[in-house]
mmCIF file of C-alpha atoms in Angstrom:
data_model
loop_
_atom_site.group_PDB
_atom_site.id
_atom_site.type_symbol
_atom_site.label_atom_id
_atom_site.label_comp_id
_atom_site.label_asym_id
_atom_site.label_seq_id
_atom_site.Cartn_x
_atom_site.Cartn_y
_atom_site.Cartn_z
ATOM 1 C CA UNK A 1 0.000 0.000 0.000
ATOM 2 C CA UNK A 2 1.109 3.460 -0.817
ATOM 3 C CA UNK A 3 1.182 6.618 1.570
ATOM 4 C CA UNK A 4 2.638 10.302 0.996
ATOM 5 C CA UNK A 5 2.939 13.626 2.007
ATOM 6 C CA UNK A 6 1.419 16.647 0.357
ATOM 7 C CA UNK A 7 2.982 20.120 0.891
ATOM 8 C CA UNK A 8 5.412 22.928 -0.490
ATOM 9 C CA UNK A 9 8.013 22.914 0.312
ATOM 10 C CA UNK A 10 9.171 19.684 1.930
ATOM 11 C CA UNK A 11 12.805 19.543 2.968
ATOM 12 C CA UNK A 12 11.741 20.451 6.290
ATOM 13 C CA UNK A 13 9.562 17.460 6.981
ATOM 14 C CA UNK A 14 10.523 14.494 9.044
ATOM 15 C CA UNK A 15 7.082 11.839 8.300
ATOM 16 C CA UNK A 16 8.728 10.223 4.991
ATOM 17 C CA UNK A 17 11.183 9.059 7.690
ATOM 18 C CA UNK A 18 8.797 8.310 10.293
ATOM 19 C CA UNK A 19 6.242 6.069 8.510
ATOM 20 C CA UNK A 20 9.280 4.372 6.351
ATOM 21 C CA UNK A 21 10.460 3.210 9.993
ATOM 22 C CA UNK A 22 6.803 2.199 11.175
ATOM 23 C CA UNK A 23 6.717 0.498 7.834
ATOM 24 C CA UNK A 24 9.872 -1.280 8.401
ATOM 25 C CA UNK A 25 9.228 -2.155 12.428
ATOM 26 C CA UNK A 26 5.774 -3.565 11.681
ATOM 27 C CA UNK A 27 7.339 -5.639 8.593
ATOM 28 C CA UNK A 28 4.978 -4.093 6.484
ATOM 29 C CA UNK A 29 7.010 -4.528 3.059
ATOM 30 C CA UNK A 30 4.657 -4.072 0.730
ATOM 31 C CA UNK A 31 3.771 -0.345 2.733
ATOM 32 C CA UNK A 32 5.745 2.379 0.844
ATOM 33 C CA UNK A 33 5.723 6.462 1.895
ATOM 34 C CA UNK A 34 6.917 9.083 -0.759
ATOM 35 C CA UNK A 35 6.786 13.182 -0.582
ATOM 36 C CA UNK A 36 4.839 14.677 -3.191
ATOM 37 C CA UNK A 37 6.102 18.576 -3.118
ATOM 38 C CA UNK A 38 3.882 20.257 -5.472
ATOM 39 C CA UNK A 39 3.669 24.134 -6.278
ATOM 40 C CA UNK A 40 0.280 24.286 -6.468
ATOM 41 C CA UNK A 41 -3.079 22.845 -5.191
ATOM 42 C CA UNK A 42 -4.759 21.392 -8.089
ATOM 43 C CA UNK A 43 -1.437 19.328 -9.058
ATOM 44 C CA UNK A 44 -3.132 17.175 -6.236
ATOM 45 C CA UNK A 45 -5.358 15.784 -8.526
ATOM 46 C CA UNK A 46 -3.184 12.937 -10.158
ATOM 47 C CA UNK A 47 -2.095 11.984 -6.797
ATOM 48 C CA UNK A 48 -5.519 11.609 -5.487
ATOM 49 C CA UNK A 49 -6.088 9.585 -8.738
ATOM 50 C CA UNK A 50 -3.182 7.567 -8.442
ATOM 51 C CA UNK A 51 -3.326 3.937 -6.432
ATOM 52 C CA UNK A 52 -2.087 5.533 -3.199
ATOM 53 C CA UNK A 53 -4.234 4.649 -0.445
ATOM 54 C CA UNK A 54 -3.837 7.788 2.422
ATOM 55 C CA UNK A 55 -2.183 11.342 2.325
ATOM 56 C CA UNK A 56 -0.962 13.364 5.187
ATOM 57 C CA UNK A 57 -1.138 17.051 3.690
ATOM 58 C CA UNK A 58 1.398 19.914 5.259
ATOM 59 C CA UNK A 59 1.788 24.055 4.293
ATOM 60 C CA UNK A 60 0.309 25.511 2.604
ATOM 61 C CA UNK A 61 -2.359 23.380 1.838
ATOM 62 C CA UNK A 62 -3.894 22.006 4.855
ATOM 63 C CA UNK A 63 -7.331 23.996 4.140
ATOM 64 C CA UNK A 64 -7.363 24.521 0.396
ATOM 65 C CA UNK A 65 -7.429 20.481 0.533
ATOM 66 C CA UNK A 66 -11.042 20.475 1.343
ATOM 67 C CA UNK A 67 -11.935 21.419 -2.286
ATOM 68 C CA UNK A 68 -10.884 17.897 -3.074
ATOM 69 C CA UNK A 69 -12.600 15.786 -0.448
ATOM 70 C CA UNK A 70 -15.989 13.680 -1.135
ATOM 71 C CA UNK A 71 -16.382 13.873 2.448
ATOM 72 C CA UNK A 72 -14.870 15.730 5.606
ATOM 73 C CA UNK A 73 -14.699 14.277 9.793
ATOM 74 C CA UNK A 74 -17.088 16.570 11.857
ATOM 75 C CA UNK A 75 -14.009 17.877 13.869
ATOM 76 C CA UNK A 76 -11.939 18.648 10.867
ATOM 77 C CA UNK A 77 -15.117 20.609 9.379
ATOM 78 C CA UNK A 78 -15.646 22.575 12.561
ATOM 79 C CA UNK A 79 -11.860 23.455 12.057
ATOM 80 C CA UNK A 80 -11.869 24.296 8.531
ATOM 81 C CA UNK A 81 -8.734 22.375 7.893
ATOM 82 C CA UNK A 82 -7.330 18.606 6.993
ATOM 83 C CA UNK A 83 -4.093 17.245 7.560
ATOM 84 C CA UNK A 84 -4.789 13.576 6.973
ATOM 85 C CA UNK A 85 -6.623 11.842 3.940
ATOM 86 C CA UNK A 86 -7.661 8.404 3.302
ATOM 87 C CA UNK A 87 -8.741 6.622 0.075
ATOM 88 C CA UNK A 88 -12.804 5.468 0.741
ATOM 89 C CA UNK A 89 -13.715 4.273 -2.596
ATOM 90 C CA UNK A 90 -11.919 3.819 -6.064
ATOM 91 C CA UNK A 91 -12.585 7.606 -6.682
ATOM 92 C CA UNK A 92 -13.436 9.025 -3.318
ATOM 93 C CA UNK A 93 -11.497 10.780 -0.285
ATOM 94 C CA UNK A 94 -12.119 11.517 3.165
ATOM 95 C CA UNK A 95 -10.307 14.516 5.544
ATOM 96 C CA UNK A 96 -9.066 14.234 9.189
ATOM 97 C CA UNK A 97 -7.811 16.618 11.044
ATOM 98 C CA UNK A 98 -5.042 15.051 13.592
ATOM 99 C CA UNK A 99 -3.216 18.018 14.608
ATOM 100 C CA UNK A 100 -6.161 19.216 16.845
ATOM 101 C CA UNK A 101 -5.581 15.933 19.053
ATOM 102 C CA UNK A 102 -1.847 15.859 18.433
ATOM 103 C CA UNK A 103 -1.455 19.062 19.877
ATOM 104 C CA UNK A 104 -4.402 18.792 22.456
ATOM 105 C CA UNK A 105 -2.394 15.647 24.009
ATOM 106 C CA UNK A 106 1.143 17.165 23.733
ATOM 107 C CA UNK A 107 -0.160 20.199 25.750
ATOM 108 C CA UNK A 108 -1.572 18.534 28.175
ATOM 109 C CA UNK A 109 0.938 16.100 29.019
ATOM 110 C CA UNK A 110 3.685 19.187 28.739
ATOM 111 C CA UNK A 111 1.584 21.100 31.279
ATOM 112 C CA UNK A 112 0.582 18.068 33.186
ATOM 113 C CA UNK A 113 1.107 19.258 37.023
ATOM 114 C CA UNK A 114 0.780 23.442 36.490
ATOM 115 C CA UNK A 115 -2.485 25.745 36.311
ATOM 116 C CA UNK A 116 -3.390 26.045 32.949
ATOM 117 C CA UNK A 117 -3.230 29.595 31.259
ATOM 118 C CA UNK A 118 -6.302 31.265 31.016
ATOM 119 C CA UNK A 119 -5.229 33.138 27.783
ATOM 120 C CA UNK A 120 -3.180 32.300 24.982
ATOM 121 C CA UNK A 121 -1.924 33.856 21.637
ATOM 122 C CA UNK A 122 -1.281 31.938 18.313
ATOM 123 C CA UNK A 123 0.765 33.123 16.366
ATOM 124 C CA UNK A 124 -0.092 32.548 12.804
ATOM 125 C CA UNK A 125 -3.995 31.881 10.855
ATOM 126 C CA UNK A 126 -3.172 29.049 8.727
ATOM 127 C CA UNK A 127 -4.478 25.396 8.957
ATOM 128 C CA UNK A 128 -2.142 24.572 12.125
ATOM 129 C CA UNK A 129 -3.450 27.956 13.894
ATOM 130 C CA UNK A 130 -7.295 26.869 13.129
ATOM 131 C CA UNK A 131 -6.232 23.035 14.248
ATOM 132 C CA UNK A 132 -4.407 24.915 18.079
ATOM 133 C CA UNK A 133 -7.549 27.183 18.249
ATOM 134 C CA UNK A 134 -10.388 24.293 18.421
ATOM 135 C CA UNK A 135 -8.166 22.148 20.556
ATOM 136 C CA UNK A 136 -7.685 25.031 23.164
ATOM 137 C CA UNK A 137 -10.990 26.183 22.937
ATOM 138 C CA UNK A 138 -11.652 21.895 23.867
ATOM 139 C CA UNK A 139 -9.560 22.652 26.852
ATOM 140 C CA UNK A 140 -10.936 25.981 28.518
ATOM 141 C CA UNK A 141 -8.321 27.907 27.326
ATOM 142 C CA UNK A 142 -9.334 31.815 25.522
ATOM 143 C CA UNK A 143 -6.661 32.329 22.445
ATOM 144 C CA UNK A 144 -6.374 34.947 19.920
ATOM 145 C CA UNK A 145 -4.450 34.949 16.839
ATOM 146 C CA UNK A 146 -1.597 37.287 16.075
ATOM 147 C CA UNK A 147 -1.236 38.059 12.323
ATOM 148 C CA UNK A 148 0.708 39.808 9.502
ATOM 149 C CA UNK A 149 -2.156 40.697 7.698
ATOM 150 C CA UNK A 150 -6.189 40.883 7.779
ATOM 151 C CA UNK A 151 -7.947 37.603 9.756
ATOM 152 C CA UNK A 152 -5.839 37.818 13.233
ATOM 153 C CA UNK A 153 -7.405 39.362 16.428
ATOM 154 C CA UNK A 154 -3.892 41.407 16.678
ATOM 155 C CA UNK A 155 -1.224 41.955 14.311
ATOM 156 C CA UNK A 156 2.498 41.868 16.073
ATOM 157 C CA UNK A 157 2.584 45.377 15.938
ATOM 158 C CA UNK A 158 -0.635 45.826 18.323
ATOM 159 C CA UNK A 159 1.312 43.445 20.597
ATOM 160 C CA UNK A 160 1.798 45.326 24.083
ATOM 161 C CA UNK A 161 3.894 44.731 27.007
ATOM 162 C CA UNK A 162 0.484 44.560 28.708
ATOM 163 C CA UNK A 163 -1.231 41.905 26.092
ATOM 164 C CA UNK A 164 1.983 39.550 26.689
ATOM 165 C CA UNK A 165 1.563 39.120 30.603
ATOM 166 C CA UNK A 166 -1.754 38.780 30.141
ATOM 167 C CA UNK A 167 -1.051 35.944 27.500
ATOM 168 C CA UNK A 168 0.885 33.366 29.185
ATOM 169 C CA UNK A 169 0.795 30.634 26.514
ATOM 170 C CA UNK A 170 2.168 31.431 23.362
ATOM 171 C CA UNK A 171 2.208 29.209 20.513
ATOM 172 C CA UNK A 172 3.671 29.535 17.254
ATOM 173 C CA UNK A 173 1.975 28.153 14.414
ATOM 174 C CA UNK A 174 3.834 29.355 11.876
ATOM 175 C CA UNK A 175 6.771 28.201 9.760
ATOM 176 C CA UNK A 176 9.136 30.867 10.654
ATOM 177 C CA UNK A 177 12.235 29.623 11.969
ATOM 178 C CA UNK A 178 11.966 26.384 10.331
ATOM 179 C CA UNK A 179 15.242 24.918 8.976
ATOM 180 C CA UNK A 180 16.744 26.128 6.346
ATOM 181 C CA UNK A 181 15.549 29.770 7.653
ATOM 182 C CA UNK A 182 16.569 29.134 11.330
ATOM 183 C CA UNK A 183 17.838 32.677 12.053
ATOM 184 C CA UNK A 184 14.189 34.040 11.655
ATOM 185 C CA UNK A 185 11.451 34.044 14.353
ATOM 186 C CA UNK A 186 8.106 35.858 15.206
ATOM 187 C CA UNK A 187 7.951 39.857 16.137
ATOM 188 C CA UNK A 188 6.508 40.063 19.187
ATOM 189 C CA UNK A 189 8.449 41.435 22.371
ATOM 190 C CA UNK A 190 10.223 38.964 24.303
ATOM 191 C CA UNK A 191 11.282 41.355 26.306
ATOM 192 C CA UNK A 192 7.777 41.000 28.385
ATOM 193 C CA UNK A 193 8.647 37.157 29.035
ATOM 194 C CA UNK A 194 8.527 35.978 32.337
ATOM 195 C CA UNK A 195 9.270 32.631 34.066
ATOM 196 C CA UNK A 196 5.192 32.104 34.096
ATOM 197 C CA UNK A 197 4.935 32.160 30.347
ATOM 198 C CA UNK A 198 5.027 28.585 28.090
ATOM 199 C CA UNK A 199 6.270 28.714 24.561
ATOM 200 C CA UNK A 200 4.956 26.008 22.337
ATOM 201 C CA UNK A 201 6.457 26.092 18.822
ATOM 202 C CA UNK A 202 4.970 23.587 15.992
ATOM 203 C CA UNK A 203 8.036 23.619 14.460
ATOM 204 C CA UNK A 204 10.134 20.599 15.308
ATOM 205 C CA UNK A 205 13.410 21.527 12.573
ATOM 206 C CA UNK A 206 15.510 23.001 14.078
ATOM 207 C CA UNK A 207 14.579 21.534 17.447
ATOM 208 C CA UNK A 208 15.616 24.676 19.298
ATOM 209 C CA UNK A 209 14.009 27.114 16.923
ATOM 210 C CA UNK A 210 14.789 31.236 17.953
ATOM 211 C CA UNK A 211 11.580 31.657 19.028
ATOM 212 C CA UNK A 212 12.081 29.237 21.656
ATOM 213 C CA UNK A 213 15.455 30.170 22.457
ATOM 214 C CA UNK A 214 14.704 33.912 23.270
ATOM 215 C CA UNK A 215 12.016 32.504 25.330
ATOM 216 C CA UNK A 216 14.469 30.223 27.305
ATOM 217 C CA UNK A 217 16.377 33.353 27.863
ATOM 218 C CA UNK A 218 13.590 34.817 29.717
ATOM 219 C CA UNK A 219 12.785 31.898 31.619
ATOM 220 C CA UNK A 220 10.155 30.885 29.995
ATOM 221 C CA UNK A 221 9.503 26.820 29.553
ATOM 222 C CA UNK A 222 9.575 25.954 26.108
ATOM 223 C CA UNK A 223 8.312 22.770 24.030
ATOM 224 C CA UNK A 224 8.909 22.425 20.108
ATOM 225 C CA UNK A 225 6.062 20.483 17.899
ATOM 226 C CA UNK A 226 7.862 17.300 17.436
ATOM 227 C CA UNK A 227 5.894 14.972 20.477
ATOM 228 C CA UNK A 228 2.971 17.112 18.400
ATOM 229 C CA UNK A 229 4.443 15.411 15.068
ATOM 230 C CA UNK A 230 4.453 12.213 16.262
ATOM 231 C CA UNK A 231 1.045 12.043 18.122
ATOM 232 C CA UNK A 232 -0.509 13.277 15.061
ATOM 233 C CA UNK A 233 0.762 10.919 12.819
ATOM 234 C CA UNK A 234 -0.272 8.159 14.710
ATOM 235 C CA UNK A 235 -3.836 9.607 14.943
ATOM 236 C CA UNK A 236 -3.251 9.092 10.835
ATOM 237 C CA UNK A 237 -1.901 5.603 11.082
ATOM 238 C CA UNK A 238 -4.646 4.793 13.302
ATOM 239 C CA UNK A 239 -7.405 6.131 10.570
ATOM 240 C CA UNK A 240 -5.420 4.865 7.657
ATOM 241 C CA UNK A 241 -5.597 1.561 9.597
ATOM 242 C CA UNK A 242 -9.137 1.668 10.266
ATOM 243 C CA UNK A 243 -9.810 2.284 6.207
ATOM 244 C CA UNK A 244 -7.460 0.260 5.121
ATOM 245 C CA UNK A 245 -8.590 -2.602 7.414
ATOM 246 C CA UNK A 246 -4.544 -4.070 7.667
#
């Protein structure tokens, strides 16, 4: 059976990797994985036409994916984005969305112990933002997103002193500072930081992106998205499983 990433650009991503080695551990020989970087969304078409039987799908294209679905889970609808596809008929497709309980279940067991913060900020409006927003909404928790352009609640240059203490989770949900761009990170002022304040960054490449480093220098704790990455993708194998009926 045949699996694959979607997304643009994919150097960055670790899953080819991931599900070749779940592949290989299960003895699964006849499972293959295989990126499919494509430049834009409609080139998904021969891929979703091909004999592969489930996608994972990364940036940019985790909600302009839902154009190609048949159908859509009720929690990925209510999100507006899909990260995870699976095959449900010779011509039809179905969208998940496992980031919501990836990141739901890293959060939780990163805070596990501590009051959780009755605020939060994401940083970022794209599919992984929308995915953060439900699941924190799930867990009590207010959040607003910070944005470069029209769609955020704030953009970074509204971002205050004042609205950073009152925010004392802060999750990026953006690619900047992903390898090969490691130098970059978000605007807003670390300088307002404190030792109460927990940085969660989705990137996982580098592990220590700057974002969380400045953070770290503020005493902030830190987490980056890769126990996110991993939860996640086992949400897919567990759906792709349940299709597939292997």
């Amino acid at each position: 059976m045949k699996f694959g990433l979607v997304g643009y650009p994919l150097t960055h991503s670790f899953s080819k990797q991931y599900f070749e080695s779940k592949f290989q551990t299960l003895g699964l020989k006849d499972f293959s994985y295989d990126n499919f970087p494509i430049e834009k969304i409609e080139d998904i078409l021969p891929i979703l036409q091909s004999d592969i039987s489930g996608l994972n799908i990364t940036i940019p294209y985790k909600t302009s994916a839902i154009d190609f679905l048949n159908e859509i889970d009720d929690t990925a609808l209510k999100i507006g984005a899909v990260n995870t596809l699976v095959r449900t008929g010779k011509y039809s497709w179905k969208g998940f969305n496992t980031d919501e309980a990836g990141f739901k279940k890293s959060l939780q067991n990163w805070m596990k112990g501590y009051p959780v913060p009755g605020k939060a900020l994401i940083l970022g409006t794209g599919g992984a933002a929308l995915a953060i927003h439900y699941a924190l909404n799930v867990l009590g928790i207010q959040s607003s997103f910070v944005s470069r352009g029209p769609g955020g609640d704030f953009s970074y240059e509204n971002l205050t002193n004042e609205l950073i203490h009152e925010h004392l989770l802060i999750i990026n949900a953006t690619p900047v500072g992903m390898e090969p761009n490691r130098e970059g990170c978000p605007a807003i002022p670390y300088d307002a930081l404190t030792n109460n304040h927990w940085l969660f960054d989705v990137v996982y490449n580098p592990a220590n992106t700057l974002f969380l480093t400045r953070g770290e220098q503020m005493g902030a704790h830190t987490k980056n998205g890769l126990d996110m990455l991993h939860l996640q993708a086992e949400q897919a194998w567990f759906i792709w499983k349940s299709y597939g009926k292997f």
